[in-house]
Coordinates of C-alpha atoms and ligand atoms in Angstrom, one line a residue:
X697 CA -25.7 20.1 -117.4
X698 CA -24.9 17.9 -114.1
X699 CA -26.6 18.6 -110.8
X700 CA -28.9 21.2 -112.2
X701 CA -31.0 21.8 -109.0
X702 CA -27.8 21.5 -107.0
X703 CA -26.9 24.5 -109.0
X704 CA -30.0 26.5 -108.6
X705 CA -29.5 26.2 -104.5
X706 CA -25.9 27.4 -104.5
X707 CA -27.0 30.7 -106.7
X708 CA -30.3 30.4 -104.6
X709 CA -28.0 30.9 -100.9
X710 CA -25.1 32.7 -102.4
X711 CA -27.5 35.7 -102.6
X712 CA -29.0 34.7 -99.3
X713 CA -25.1 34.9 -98.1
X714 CA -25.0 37.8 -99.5
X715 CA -28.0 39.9 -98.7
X716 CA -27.8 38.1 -94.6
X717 CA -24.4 40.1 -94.5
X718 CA -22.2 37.0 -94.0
X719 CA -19.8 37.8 -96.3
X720 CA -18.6 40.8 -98.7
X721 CA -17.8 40.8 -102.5
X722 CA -17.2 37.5 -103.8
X723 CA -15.5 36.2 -99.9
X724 CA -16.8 32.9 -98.9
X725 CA -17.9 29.9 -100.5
X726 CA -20.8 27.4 -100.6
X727 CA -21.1 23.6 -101.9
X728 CA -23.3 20.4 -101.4
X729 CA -22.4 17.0 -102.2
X730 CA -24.7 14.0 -104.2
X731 CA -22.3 11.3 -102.3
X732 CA -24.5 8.8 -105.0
X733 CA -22.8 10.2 -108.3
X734 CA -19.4 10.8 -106.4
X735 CA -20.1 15.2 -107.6
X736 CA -19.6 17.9 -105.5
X737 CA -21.6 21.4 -106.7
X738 CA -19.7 24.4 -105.6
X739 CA -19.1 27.8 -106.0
X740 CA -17.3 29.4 -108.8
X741 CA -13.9 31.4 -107.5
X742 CA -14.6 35.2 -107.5
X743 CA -17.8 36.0 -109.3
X744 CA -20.4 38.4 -107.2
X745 CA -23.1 36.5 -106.2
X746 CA -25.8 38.5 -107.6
X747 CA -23.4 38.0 -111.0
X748 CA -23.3 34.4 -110.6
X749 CA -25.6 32.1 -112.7
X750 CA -26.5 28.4 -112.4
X751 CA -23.9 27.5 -115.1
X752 CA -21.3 29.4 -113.0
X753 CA -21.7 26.6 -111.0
X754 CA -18.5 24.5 -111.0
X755 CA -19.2 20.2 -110.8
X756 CA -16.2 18.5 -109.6
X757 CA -15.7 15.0 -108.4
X758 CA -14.9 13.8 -105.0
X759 CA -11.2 13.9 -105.5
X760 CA -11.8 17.8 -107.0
X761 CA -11.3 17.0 -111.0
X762 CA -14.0 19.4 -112.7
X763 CA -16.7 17.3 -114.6
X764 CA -19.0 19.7 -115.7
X765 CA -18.3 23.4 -116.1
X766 CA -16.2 26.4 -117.7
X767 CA -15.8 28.4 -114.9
X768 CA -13.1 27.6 -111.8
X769 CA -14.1 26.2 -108.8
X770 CA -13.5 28.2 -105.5
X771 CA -10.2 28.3 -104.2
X772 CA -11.2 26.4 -100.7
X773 CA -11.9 23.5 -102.6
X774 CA -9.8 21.7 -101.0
X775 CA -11.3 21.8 -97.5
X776 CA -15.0 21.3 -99.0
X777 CA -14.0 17.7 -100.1
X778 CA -11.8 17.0 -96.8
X779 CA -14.7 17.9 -95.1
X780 CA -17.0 15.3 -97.2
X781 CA -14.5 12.9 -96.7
X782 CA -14.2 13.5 -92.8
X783 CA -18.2 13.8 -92.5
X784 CA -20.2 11.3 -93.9
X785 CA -23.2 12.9 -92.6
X786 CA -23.1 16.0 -94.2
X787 CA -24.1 17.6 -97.0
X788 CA -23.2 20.5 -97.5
X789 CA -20.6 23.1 -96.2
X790 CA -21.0 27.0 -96.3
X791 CA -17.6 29.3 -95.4
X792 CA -18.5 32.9 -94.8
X793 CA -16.1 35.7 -93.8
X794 CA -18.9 37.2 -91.7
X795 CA -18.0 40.1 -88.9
X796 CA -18.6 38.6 -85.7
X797 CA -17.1 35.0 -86.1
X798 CA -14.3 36.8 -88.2
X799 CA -13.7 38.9 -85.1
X800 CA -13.6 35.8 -82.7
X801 CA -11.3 34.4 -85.2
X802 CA -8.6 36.6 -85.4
X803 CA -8.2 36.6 -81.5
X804 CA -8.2 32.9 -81.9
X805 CA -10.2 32.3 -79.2
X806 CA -13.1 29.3 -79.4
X807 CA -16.9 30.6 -79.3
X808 CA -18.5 28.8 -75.9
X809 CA -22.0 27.8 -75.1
X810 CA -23.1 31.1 -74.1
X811 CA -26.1 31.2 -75.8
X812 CA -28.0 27.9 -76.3
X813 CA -28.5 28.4 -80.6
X814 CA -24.9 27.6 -80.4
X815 CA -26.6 23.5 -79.9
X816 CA -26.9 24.0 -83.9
X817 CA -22.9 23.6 -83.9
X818 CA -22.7 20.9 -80.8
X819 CA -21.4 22.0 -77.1
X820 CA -19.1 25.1 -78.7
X821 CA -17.5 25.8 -82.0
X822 CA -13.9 25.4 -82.0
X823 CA -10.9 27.0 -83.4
X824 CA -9.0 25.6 -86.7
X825 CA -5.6 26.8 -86.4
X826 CA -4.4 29.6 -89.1
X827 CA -3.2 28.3 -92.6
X828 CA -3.2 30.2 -96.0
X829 CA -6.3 29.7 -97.9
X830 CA -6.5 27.4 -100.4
X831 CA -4.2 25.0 -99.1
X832 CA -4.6 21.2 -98.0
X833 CA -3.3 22.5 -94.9
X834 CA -5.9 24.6 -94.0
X835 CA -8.3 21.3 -95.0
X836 CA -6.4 19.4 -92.6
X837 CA -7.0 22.2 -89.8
X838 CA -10.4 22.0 -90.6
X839 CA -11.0 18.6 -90.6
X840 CA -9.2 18.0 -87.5
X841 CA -10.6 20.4 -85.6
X842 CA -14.0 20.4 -86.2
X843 CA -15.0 17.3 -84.7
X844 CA -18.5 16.0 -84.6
X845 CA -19.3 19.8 -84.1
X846 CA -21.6 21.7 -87.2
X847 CA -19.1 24.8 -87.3
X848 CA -15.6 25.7 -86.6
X849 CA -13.8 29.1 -86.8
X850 CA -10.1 29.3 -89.1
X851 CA -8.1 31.5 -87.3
X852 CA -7.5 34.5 -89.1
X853 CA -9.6 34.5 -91.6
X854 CA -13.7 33.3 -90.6
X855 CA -16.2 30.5 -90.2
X856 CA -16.9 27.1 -91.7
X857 CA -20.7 25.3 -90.9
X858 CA -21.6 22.2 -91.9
X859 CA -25.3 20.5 -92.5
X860 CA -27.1 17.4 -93.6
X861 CA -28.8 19.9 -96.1
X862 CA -27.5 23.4 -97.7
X863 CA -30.1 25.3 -96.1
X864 CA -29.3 23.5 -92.7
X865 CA -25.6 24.8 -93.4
X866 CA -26.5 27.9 -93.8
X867 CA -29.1 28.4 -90.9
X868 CA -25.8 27.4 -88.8
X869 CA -23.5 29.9 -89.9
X870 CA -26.3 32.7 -89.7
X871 CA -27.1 31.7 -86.2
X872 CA -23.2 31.1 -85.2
X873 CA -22.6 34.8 -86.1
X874 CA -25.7 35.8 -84.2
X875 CA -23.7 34.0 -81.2
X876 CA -20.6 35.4 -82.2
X877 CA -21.9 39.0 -82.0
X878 CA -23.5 38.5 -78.2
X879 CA -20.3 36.9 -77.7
X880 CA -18.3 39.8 -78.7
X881 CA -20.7 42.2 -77.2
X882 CA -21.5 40.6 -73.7
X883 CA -17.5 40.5 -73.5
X884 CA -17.6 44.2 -73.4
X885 CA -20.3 44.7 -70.9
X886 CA -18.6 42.1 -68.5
X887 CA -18.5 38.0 -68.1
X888 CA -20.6 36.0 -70.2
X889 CA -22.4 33.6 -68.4
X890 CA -21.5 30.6 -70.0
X891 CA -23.8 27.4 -70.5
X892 CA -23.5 23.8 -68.7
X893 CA -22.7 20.8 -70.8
X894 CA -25.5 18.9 -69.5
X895 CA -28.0 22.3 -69.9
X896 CA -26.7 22.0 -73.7
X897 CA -26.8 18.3 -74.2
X898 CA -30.9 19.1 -73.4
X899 CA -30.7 21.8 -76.3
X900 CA -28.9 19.6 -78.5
X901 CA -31.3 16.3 -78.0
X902 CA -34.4 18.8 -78.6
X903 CA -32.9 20.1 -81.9
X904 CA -31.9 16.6 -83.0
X905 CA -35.5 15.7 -82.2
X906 CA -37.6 18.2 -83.4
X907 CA -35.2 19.0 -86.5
X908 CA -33.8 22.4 -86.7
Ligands
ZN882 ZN1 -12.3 32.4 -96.8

């Protein structure tokens, strides 16, 4: 079996996913990337996570042939190997359906520095326009708009983060929906106060220091 702890982590933080509320059902996805073998570990397309074993686990090249595996890979393959391709300093790349973000999404708005954990995405996380799932051109969407940014919302539908690590990835789309949700919240209460770019540049320098 290829990538057998590469497995174990994707069962390991589809639960997590699961149980942290980011996602319902089977929605979302999760992968991580061994750029030295050229293999991609990701998700299995529309198995419950609690269902989901590490043989689930789907092994694909970089181009998205499967190599090792019975069942089928998730249907947002496509933009988990754009984003490898676009990012050679991540890792790994979690896609939730998660509430808040979800929320932000479908007004197509942008998420702004409002809150300073938003420094685990960069200055803001941006807006993807809408495509239907599963499609290169959602990956292109994705890639173009995320930038050097760690997360980006697709309109209409929820939240990609990115990370050097899975668990990295993931701590960003947790915290990103935390933001989301103040977001969403402090917008009904009045004007969010939002950030400066130089206040966030500190944030981001101090995270990039002292890890995450
Ligand atoms: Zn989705």
């Amino acid at each position: 079996m290829l990538l057998p702890a590469e497995r174990e982590r994707i069962v390991h933080f589809g639960k997590k996913m699961a149980t942290a509320g980011l996602t319902a059902g089977s929605g979302g996805n999760l992968s991580i990337v061994d750029r030295q073998k050229g293999q991609v570990a990701i998700s299995p397309s529309g198995i419950d996570y609690f269902e989901t074993r590490p043989a689930d686990v789907v092994i694909t090249d970089l181009q998205g042939s499967v190599v090792d595996g019975t069942r089928k890979p998730s249907s947002e393959l496509f933009f988990h190997l754009a984003l490898y391709a676009a990012r050679e300093d991540i890792g790994a790349v979690v896609h939730t359906h998660s509430t808040y973000a979800t929320t932000l999404a479908c007004l197509n708005w942008e998420l702004p520095p409002i809150h300073y954990m938003i420094g685990l995405s960069g200055l803001k996380v941006p807006l993807a326009p809408y495509a239907t799932y599963g499609t290169r051109s959602l990956a292109r969407n994705i890639t173009n708009s995320i930038g050097d940014n760690n997360a980006v919302l697709l309109a209409n539908h929820g939240l990609v983060a990115v990370g050097r690590t899975l668990p990295s990835a993931f701590d960003c789309a947790e915290e990103i929906e935390f933001v989301a949700r103040i977001y969403c919240q402090a917008r009904m209460l009045g004007k969010p106060v939002v950030l400066t770019e130089e206040e966030m540049q500190k944030v981001i320098d101090k995270f990039t220091r002292h890890g995450q």
